[in-house]
Coordinates of N, CA and C in Angstrom, one line a residue:
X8 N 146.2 199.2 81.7 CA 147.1 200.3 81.2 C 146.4 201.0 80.0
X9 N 146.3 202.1 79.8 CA 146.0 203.2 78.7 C 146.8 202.6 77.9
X10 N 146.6 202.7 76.7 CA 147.1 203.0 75.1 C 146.9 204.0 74.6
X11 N 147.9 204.7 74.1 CA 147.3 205.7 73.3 C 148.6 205.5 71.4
X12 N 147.6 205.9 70.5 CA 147.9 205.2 69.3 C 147.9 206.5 68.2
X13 N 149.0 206.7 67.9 CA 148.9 207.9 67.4 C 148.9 207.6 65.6
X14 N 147.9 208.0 64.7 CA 147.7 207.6 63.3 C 147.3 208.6 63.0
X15 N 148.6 209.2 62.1 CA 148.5 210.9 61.2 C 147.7 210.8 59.8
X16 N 147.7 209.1 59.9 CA 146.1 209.2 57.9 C 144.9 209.3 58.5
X17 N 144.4 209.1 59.8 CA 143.3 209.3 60.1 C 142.5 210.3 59.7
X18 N 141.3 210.6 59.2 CA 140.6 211.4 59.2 C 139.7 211.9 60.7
X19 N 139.5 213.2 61.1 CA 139.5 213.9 62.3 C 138.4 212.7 62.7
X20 N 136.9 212.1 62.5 CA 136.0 211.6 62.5 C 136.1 210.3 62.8
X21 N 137.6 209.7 62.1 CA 137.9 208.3 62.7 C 138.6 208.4 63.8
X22 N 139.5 209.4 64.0 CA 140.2 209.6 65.5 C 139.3 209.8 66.5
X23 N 138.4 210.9 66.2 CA 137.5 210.8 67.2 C 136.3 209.4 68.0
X24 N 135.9 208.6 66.6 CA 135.6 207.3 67.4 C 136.5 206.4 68.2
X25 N 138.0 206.3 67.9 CA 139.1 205.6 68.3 C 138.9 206.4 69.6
X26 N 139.1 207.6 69.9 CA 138.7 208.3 70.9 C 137.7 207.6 72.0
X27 N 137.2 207.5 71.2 CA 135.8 206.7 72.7 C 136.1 205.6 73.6
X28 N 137.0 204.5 72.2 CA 136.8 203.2 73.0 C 138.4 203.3 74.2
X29 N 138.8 204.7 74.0 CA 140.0 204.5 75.4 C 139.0 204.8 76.6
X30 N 139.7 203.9 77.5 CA 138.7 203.9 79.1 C 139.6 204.7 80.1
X31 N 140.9 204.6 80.0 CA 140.9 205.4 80.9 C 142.4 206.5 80.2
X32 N 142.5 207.3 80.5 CA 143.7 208.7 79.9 C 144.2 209.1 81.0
X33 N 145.2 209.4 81.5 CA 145.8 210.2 82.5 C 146.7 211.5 82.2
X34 N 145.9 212.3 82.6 CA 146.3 213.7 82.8 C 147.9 213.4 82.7
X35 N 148.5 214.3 82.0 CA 150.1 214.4 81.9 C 150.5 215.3 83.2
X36 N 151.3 214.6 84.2 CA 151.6 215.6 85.0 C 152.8 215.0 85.5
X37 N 154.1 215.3 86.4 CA 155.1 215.0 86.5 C 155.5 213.6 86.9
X38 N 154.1 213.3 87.8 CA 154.3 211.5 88.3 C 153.7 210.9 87.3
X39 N 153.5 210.9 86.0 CA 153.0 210.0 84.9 C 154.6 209.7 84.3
X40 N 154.2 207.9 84.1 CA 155.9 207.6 83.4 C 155.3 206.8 82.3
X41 N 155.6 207.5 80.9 CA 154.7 206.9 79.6 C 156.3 206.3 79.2
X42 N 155.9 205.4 78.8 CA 157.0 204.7 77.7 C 156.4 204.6 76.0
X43 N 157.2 205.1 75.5 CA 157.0 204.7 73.9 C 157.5 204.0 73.1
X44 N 157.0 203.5 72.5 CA 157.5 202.1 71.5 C 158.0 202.9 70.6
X45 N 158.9 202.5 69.7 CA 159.1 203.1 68.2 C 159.6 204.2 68.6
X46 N 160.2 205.3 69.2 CA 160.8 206.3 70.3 C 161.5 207.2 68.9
X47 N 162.0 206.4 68.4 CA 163.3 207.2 67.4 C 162.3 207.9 66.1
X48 N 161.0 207.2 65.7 CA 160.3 208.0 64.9 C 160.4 210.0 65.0
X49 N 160.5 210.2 63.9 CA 159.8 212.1 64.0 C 158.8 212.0 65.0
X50 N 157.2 211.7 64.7 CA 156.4 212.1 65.3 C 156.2 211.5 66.9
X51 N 157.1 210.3 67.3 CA 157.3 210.1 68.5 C 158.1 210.4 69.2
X52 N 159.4 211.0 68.5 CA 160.4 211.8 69.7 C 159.8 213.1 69.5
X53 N 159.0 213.6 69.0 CA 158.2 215.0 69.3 C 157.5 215.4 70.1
X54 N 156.7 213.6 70.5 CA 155.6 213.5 71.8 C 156.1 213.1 72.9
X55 N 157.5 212.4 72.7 CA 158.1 211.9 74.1 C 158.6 213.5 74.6
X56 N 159.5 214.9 73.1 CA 160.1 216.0 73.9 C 158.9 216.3 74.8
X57 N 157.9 216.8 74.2 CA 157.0 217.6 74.6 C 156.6 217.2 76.5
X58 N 156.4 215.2 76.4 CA 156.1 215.0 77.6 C 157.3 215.3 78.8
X59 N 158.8 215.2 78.1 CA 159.5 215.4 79.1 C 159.8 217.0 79.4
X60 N 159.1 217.8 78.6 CA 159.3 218.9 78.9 C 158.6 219.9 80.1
X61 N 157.0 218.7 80.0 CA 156.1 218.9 81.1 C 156.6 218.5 82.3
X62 N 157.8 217.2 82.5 CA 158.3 217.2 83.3 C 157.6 215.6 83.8
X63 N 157.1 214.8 82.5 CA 156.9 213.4 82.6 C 158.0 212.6 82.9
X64 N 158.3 210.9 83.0 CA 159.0 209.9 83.6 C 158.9 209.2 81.6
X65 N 159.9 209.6 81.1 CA 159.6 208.6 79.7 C 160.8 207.8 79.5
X66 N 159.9 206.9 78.9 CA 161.2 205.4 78.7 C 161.1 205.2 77.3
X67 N 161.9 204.4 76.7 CA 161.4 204.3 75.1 C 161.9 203.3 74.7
X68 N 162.0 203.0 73.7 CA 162.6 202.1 72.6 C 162.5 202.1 70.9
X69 N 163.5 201.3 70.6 CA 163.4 201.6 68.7 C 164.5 200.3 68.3
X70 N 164.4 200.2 67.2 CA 165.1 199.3 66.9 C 166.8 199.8 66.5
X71 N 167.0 200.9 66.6 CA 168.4 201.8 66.5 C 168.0 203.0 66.8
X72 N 169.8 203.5 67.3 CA 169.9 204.7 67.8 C 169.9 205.9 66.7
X73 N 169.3 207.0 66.6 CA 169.4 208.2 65.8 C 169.3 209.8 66.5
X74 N 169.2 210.4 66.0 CA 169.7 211.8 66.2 C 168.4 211.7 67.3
X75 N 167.1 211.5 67.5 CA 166.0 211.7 68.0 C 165.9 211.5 69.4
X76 N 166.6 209.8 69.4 CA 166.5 208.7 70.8 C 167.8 209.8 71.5
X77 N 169.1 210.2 70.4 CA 170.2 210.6 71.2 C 169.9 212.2 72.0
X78 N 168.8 212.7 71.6 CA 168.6 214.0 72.1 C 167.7 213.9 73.2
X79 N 166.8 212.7 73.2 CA 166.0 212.8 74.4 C 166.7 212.1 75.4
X80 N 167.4 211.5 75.0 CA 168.5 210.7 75.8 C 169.2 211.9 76.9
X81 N 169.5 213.0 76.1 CA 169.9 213.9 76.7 C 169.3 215.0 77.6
X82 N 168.0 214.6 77.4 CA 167.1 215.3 77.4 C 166.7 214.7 79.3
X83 N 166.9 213.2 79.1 CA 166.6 213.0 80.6 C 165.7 211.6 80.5
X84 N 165.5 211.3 79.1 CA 164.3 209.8 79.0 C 165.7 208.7 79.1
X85 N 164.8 208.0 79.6 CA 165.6 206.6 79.4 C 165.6 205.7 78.0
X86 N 166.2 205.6 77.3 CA 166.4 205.0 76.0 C 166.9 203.3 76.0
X87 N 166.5 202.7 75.0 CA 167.1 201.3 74.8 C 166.9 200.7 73.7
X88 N 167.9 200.0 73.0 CA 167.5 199.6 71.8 C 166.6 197.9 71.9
X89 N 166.0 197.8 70.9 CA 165.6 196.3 71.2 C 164.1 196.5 71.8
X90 N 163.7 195.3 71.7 CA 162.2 195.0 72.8 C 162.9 194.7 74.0
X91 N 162.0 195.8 74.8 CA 162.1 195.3 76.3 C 160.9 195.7 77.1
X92 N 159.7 194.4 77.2 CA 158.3 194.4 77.5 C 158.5 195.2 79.3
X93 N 159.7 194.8 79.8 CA 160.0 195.4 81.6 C 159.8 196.7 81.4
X94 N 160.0 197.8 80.5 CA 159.6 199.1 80.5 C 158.5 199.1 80.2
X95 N 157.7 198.6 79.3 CA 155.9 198.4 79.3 C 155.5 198.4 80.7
X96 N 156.1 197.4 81.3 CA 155.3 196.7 82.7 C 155.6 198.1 84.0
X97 N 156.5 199.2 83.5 CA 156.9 199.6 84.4 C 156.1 201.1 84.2
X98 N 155.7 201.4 82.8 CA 154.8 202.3 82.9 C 153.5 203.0 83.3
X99 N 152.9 203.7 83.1 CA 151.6 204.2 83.4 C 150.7 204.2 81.9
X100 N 151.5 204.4 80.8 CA 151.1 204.7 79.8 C 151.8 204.3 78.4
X101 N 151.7 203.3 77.7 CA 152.3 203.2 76.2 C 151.8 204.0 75.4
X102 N 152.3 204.6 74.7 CA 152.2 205.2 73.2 C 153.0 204.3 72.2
X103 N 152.4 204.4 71.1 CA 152.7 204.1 69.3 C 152.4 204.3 68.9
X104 N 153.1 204.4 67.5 CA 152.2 204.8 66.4 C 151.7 203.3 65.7
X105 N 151.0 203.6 64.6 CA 150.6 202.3 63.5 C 152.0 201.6 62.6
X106 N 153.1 202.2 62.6 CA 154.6 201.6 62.4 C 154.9 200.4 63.1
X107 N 154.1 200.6 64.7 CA 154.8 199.3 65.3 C 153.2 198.4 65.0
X108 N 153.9 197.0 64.3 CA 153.3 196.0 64.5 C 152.5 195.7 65.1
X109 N 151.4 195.1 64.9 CA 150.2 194.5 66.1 C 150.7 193.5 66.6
X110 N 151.7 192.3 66.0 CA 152.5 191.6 67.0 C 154.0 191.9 68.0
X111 N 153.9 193.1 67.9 CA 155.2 193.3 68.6 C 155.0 193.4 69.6
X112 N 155.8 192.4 70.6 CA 155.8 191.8 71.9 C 155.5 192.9 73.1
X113 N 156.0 194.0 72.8 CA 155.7 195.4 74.2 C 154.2 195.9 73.9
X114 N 154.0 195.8 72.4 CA 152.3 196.1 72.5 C 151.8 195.6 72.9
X115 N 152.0 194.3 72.2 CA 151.2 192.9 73.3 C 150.8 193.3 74.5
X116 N 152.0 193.2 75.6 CA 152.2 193.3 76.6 C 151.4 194.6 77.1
X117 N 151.3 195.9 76.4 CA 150.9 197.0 77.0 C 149.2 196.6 77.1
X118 N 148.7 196.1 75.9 CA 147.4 195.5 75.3 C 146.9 194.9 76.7
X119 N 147.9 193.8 77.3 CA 147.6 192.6 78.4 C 147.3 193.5 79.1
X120 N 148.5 194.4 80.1 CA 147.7 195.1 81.2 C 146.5 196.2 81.1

């Protein structure tokens, strides 16, 4: 499974080496179903609108519901509070940012496959 890991302190030159060591990326196109950890963040319900506006398959999660989860919710993503590694397993693609933990069980899990 792709990871993709979104860190706004980066400097352009450290993103770009993080850049390298992903192996594989998939084109955003309507049969891509990304799920994102941490969902209810600003800069992650900005990247889930955007994907579902291309007309992606997004799932998400956070640890509570807020104005962000409740509009993509409306939007057409599937939302849920809590860890639930079954939507990892079910996607094509995880996103996070550096907020979620390096032990949190759906990273883990996205990490494994």
């Amino acid at each position: 499974m792709a990871v993709l890991l979104s860190h706004p302190d980066k400097r352009m030159e450290e993103i770009v080496e993080n850049r390298k060591k992903i192996t594989h990326l998939p084109m955003l196109e309507k049969s891509l179903s990304l799920h994102f950890i941490g969902i209810g963040g600003i800069g992650m319900s900005g990247l889930a609108k955007v994907c579902l506006e291309m007309g992606c398959q997004i799932s998400g999660t956070d640890n509570r519901e807020n104005d962000q989860t409740h509009e993509l919710r409306r939007m057409g993503a599937h939302i849920r509070t809590g860890i639930h590694t079954d939507l990892v397993e079910d996607a094509g693609l995880a996103v996070y940012s550096t907020a979620v933990p390096v032990d949190h069980p759906e990273r883990l899990r996205a990490e494994e496959l």
